[in-house]
Coordinates of C-alpha atoms in Angstrom, one line a residue:
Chain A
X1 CA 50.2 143.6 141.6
X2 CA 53.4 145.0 141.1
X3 CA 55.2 143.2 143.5
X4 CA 53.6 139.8 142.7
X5 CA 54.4 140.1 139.5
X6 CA 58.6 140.4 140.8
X7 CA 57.7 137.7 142.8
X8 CA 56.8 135.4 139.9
X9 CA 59.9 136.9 137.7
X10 CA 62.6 136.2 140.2
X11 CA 61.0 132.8 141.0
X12 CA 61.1 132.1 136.9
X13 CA 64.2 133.3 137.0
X14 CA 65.7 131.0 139.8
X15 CA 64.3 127.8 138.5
X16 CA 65.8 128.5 135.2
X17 CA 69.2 127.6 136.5
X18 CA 70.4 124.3 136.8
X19 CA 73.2 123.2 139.5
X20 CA 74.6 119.8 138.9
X21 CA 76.3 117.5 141.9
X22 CA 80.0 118.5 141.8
X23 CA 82.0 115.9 139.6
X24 CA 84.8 114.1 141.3
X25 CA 87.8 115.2 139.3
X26 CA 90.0 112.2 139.6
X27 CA 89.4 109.6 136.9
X28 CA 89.4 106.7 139.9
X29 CA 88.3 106.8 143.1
X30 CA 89.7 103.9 144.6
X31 CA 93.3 105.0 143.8
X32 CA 92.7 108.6 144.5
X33 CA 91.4 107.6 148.4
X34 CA 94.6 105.1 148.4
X35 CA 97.4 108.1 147.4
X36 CA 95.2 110.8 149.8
X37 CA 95.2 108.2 152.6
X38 CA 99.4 107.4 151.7
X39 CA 99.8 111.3 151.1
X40 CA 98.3 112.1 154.6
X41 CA 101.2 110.2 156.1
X42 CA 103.7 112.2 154.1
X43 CA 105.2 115.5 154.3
X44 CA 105.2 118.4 151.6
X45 CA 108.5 119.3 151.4
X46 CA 107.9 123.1 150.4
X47 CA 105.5 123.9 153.3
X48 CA 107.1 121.7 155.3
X49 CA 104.4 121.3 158.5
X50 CA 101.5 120.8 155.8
X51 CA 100.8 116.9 154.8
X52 CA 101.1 116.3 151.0
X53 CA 97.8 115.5 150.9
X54 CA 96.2 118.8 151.9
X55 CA 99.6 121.2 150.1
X56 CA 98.9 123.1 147.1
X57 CA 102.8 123.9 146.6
X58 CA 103.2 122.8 143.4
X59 CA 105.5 120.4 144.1
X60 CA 103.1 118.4 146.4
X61 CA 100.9 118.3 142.9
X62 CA 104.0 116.8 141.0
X63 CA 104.6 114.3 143.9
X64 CA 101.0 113.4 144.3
X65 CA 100.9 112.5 141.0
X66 CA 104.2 110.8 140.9
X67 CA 102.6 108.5 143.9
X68 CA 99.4 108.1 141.7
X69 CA 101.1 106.8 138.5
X70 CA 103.6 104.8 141.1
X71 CA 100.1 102.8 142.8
X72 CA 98.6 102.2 138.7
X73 CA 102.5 100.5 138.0
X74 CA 101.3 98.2 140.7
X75 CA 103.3 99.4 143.8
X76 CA 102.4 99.1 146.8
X77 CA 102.2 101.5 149.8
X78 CA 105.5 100.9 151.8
X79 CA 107.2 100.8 147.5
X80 CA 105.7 103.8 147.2
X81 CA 107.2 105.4 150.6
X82 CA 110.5 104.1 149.7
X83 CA 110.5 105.2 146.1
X84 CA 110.2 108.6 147.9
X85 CA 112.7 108.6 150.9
X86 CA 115.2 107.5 148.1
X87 CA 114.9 110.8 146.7
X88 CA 113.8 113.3 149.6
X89 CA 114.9 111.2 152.9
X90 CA 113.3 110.7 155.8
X91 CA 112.1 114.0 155.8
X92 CA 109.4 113.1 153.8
X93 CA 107.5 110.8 156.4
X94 CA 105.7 112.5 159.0
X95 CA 106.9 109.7 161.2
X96 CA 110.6 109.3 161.8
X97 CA 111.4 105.7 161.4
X98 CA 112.8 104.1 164.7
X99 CA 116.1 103.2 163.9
X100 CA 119.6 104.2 165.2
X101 CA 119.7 107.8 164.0
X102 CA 116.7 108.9 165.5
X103 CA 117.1 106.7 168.8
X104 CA 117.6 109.5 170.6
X105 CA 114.9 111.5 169.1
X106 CA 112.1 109.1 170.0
X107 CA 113.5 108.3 173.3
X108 CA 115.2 110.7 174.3
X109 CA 112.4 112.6 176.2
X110 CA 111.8 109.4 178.3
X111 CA 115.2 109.7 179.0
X112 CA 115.1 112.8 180.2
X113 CA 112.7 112.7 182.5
X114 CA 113.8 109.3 184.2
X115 CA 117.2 111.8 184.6
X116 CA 115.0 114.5 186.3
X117 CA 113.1 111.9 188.0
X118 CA 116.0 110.4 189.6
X119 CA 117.3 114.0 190.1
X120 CA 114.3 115.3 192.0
X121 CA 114.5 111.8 194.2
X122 CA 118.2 112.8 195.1
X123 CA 117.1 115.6 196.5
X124 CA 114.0 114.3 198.4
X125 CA 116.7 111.8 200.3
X126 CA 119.1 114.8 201.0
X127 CA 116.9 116.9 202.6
X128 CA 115.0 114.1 204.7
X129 CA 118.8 113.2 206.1
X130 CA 119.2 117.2 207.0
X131 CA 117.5 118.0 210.4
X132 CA 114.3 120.2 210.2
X133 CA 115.5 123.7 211.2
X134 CA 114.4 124.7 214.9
X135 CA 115.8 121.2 215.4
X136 CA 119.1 121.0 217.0
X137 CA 121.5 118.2 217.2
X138 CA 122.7 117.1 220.5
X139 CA 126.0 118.4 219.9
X140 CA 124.5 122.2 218.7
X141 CA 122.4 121.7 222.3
X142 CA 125.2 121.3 224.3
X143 CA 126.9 124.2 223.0
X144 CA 124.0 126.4 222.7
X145 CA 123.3 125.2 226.7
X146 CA 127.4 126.5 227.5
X147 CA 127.1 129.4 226.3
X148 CA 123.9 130.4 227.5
X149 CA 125.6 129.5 231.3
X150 CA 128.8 131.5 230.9
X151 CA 128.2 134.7 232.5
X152 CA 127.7 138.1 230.8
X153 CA 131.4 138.1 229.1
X154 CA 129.5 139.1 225.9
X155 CA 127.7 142.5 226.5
Chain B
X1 CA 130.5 123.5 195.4
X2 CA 128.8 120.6 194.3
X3 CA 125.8 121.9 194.7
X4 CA 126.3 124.3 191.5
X5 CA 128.2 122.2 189.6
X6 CA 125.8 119.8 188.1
X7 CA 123.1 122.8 186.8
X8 CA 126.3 124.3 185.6
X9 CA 127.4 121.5 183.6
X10 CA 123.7 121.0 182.0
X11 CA 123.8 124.7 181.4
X12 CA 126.8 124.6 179.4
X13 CA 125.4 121.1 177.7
X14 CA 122.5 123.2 177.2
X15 CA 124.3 126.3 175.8
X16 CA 126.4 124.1 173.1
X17 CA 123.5 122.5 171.9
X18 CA 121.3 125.6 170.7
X19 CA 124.7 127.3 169.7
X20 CA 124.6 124.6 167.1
X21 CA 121.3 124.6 166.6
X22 CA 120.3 127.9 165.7
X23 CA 123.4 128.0 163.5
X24 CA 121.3 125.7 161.5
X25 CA 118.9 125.7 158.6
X26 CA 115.5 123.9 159.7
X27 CA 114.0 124.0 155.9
X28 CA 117.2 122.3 154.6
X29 CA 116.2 118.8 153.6
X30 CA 119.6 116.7 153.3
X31 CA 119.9 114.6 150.3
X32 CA 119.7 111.0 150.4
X33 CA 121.5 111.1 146.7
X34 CA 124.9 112.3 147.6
X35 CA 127.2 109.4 146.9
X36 CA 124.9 107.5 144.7
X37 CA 125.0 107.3 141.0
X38 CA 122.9 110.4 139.2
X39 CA 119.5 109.0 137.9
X40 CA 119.7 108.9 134.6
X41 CA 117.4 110.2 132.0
X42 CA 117.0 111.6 128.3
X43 CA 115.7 115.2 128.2
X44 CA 115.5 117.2 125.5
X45 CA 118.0 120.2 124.8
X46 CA 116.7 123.9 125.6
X47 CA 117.0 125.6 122.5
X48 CA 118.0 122.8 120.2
X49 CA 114.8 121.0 119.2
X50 CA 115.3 117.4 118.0
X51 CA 118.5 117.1 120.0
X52 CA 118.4 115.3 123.4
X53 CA 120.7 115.2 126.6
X54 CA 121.8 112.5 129.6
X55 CA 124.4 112.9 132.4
X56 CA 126.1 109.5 130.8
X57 CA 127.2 112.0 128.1
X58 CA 129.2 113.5 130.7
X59 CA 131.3 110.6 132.2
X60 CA 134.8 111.2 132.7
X61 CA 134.4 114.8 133.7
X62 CA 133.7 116.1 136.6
X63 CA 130.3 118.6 136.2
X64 CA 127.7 120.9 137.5
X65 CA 124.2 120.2 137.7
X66 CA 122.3 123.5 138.0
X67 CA 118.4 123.5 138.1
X68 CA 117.0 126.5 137.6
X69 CA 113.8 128.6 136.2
X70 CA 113.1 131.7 134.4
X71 CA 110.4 132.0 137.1
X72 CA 112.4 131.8 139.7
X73 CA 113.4 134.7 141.1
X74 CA 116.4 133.8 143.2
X75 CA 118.1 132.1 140.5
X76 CA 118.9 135.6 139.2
X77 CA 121.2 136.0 142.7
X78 CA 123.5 133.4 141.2
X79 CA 123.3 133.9 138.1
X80 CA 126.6 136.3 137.2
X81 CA 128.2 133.6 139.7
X82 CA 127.3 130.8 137.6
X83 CA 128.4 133.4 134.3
X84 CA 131.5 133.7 135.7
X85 CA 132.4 130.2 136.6
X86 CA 131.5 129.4 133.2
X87 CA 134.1 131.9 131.7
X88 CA 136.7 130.7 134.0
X89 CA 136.0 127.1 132.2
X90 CA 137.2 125.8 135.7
X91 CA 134.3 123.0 135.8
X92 CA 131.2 122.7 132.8
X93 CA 127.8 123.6 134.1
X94 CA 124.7 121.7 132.7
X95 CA 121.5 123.1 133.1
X96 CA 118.0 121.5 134.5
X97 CA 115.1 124.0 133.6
X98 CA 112.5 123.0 135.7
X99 CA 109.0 123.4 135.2
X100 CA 109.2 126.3 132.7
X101 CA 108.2 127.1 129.3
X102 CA 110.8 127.1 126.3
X103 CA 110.3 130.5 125.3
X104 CA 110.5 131.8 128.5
X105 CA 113.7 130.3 129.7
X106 CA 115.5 130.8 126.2
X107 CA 114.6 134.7 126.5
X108 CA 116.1 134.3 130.2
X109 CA 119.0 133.0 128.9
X110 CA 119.5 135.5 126.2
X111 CA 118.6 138.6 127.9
X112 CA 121.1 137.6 131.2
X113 CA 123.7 135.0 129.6
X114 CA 123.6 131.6 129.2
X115 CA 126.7 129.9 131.8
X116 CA 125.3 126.4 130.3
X117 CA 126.8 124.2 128.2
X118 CA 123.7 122.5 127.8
X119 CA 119.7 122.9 129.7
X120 CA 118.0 120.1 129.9
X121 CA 114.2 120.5 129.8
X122 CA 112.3 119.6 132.5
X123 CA 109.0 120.6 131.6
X124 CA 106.8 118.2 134.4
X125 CA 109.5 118.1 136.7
X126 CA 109.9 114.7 136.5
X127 CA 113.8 115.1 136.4
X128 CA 114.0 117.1 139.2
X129 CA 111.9 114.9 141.6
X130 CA 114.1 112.1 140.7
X131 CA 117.0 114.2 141.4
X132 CA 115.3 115.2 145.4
X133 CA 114.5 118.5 144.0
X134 CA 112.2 120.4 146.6
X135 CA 113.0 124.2 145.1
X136 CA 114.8 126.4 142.8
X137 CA 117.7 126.8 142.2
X138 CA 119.9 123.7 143.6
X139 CA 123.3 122.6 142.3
X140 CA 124.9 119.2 142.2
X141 CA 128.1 118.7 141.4
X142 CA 128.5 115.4 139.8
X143 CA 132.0 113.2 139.8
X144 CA 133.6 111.5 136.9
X145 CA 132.0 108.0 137.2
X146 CA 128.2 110.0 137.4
X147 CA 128.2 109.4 141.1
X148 CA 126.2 112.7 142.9
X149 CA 129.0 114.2 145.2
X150 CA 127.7 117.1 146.9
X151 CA 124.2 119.0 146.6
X152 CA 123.7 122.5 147.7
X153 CA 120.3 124.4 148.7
X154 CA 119.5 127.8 147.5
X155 CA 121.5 130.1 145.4
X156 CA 125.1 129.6 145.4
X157 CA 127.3 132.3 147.0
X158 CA 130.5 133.0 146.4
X159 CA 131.3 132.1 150.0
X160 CA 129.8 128.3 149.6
X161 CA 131.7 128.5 146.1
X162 CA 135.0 129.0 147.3
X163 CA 135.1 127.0 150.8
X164 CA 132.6 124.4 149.6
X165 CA 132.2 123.8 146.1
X166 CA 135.4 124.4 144.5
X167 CA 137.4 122.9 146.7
X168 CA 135.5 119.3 146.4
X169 CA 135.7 120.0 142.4
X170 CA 139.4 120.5 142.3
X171 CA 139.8 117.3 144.6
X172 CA 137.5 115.6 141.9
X173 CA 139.1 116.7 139.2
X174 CA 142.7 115.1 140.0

């Protein structure tokens, strides 16, 4: 009886308490997917290997809503990128821009291994062009066959 | 010979570059600002309410731009640097208090010495970002047409005062 009775309180008790659906905090939707999905592509400068849209330095909170009140002026996305790299550089974007200074950064590995590759082929020739060892030449041969015939002046 | 010469040479390549390298800073972010004009704005005056301040007030000198924080805990380090520099009335230095609260930062000020001529309040750090601000405390030092001139990182030391900073002041200053 006892026990049924707990039963029935902790039941009355449970559906007494009411969980809403979470609210979405920001105001608008539409622009809040727009700055996440910009944000994504850009850096926090504080933590610098985290994305601005998942920092919670403080400063990615300023700059995310710098980039909000930027897209409600009317901006656009690549306005909204340069109004940042005027300010932080291109630090900010996850993706360095190809252009001359980073040249050699995008490139550069390609580079690299066409060096190594051409390296490594260098090396392949030369030793084809050396004799296999246990191979002699003619020239070793005709040594190697004198001074087998001399007779026992080296003891 | 030639054999070791090439590995040697990309060795010694090699050796230069992380030489440099690890003699730098990965976390400094360069500013994009030095040699353009210093974004203006109107701010209002720590301590003086009613009052407000811009860096055009400040054309035809050459000056300091210091943000700093009562929060911030490395702002302390070069803080008797700044006091000093102040005394010496070699170059004025104008505050930017980012992100802090007036009572705080006045009671800062009055309990360590206040270097600035003025603070300008920078309560949503609006300023700051404008300015490329990514952290506490930075320093510009701004020319006498308002054109941004050098920035510096992190607290100054008297090392980056005397080879960097006051050296590109004096030039400025002629």
């Amino acid at each position: 009886m006892k026990k049924w009775l707990l039963l029935v309180v902790c039941y009355g008790w449970l559906a007494c308490g009411w969980a809403g659906e979470a609210r979405p905090i920001a105001d608008d939707p539409v622009l809040e997917q727009r700055m996440t999905g910009l944000a994504e592509k850009l850096r926090c400068l504080v933590c610098q290997n985290e994305s601005l849209a998942g920092s919670r330095a403080g400063l990615a909170e300023d700059l995310r809503r710098e980039i909000r009140a930027r897209m409600r002026e009317g901006l656009s996305d690549d306005e909204v990128i340069e109004f940042l790299v005027n300010r932080y550089g291109d630090f900010v974007l996850y993706d360095p821009p190809v252009k001359g200074k980073t040249f050699l950064l995008w490139f550069g590995p390609f580079l690299l291994l066409l060096a190594a590759g051409g390296a490594l082929l260098n090396v392949l020739r030369q030793r084809r062009q050396q004799p296999a060892p246990g191979v002699l030449s003619e020239a070793d041969r005709a040594r190697a066959r004198a001074l087998l015939s001399e007779e026992g002046e080296w003891k | 010979m030639n054999r070791f010469l090439w590995p040697l040479v990309a060795f010694i390549v090699l050796v230069g570059f992380l030489a440099v390298g690890l003699g730098l800073n990965p976390r400094e972010v360069p500013s994009p600002l030095v040699g353009k004009p210093a974004p203006a704005f109107s701010a209002p005056v720590l301590g003086k309410p009613g009052e407000h301040i811009s860096p055009a007030a400040f054309k035809g000198r050459v000056w300091l731009f210091n943000v700093w924080a009562s929060w911030c805990a490395a702002c302390r380090e070069e803080h008797p640097l700044l006091m000093e520099l102040a005394r010496s009335q070699v170059v004025p230095v104008i505050g930017l208090n980012y992100k802090d609260k007036s009572p705080d930062a006045q009671a800062w000020l009055q309990k360590l010495g206040n270097p600035y001529v003025a603070s300008a309040e920078d309560g949503d750090g609006r300023i700051s970002i404008d300015y490329g601000v990514y952290g506490v405390p930075e320093t510009f030092v701004i020319d006498k047409e308002g054109v941004i001139r050098a920035k510096h990182i992190g607290p100054v030391t008297p090392d980056v005062l005397e080879k960097t900073l006051l050296p590109l002041i004096r030039k400025l200053q002629q």
